[in-house]
Amino acid sequence: MDAQFSFFEQGPGPRTEIAPGAVHVPGWLGLDEQRRLVEACRAWAVGPVPIRYTRLPRGGVMSVQTVCVGWHWRPYRYTRIAEDVNGAAVAEFPDWMVELGRRALVEAYQDPAAGDDYTPDTALINFYDGEAKLGMHQDKDEKSGAPVVSLSIGDTCVFRFGNTENRTRPWTDVELASGDLFVFGGPSRFVYHGVPKIRPGTCDPATGLARGRLNITMRVTGLTD
C-alpha cells in the first residue's frame, strides 16, 4: 500500500451488524485519511473522465454526481471507455485501494482472512449536495457476489438498508457519518438500499470538504477486458 495511506491511526467505534453480512463501523477513517481520500477524489473528478450527473435510460438525471475508477459505470453496465461522457478511458484502480478494501473486510467481519481473496477493481464515487438523494436500488451490474465496501466522508446521511426482494419495507435506516465504513456482502450483497436524506451542515471542514458528502463504494466487477 502507498505509504501515505495509513487507515488505522484512529480506532474505529463499536461495529454493528445491521443484517447478516452487513456491518457498520463508525469512525473507521481518521481525519488525515479522510483528507487524503478527498484529495484523491478531487483529482479523479477532473479526469481523465470527469465527474458528471448520470443520465438514466428513460431520460431522467440522477441528483448525485459520479466519477468512476477502474471501470466506468453507466446504467446499467460497466465499460473501460466512457462513451457517454468524453470517450476517454477511466483512471486505473490503484493498488492502495485494493489494500484498503481488504482491510475494510477484516475490520467489518473481524476475521484476519476476510480480505484474502478480495480484489476490488472498480469504485463509484458519488458526491451529494444538500438536496441530492439516491433511490432504492440493488448493486447488481457486477458479475461477482463479492462484498461492497462503502466509505463516507463529509455530511452525515440517512442510509436506508432494505431487503433482497423489493424496494419497500422492511428496511433499517442507519446514520452514516464522516469516516464511517459500511460493508455488505454474503446474504446482504444484493439488498435494496438508498439515501433518502443528507444532513447539510454536519460536515467537518477538517476533512477537506466544506459541504456535501462523498461516498466511495468499492466493488469486484467480475469482468475481464
mmCIF file of C-alpha atoms in Angstrom, residues 73-78 138-144 189-190 219-221 223:
data_model
loop_
_atom_site.group_PDB
_atom_site.id
_atom_site.type_symbol
_atom_site.label_atom_id
_atom_site.label_comp_id
_atom_site.label_asym_id
_atom_site.label_seq_id
_atom_site.Cartn_x
_atom_site.Cartn_y
_atom_site.Cartn_z
ATOM 1 C CA TRP A 73 -20.388 2.676 -14.831
ATOM 2 C CA ARG A 74 -23.414 3.862 -16.727
ATOM 3 C CA PRO A 75 -26.933 2.491 -16.331
ATOM 4 C CA TYR A 76 -26.680 -0.469 -16.330
ATOM 5 C CA ARG A 77 -23.286 -1.750 -17.370
ATOM 6 C CA TYR A 78 -19.547 -1.304 -16.989
ATOM 7 C CA GLN A 138 -29.568 -3.054 -5.977
ATOM 8 C CA ASP A 139 -25.892 -3.104 -6.925
ATOM 9 C CA LYS A 140 -26.332 -5.921 -9.406
ATOM 10 C CA ASP A 141 -24.439 -4.913 -12.556
ATOM 11 C CA GLU A 142 -21.378 -6.755 -11.284
ATOM 12 C CA LYS A 143 -20.745 -10.377 -12.265
ATOM 13 C CA SER A 144 -19.442 -11.104 -8.786
ATOM 14 C CA ARG A 189 -24.950 -8.419 -1.027
ATOM 15 C CA PHE A 190 -27.985 -7.729 -3.217
ATOM 16 C CA ARG A 219 -16.778 -3.438 -5.867
ATOM 17 C CA VAL A 220 -15.492 -6.508 -7.704
ATOM 18 C CA THR A 221 -16.960 -6.419 -11.213
ATOM 19 C CA LEU A 223 -15.364 -8.643 -15.675
#
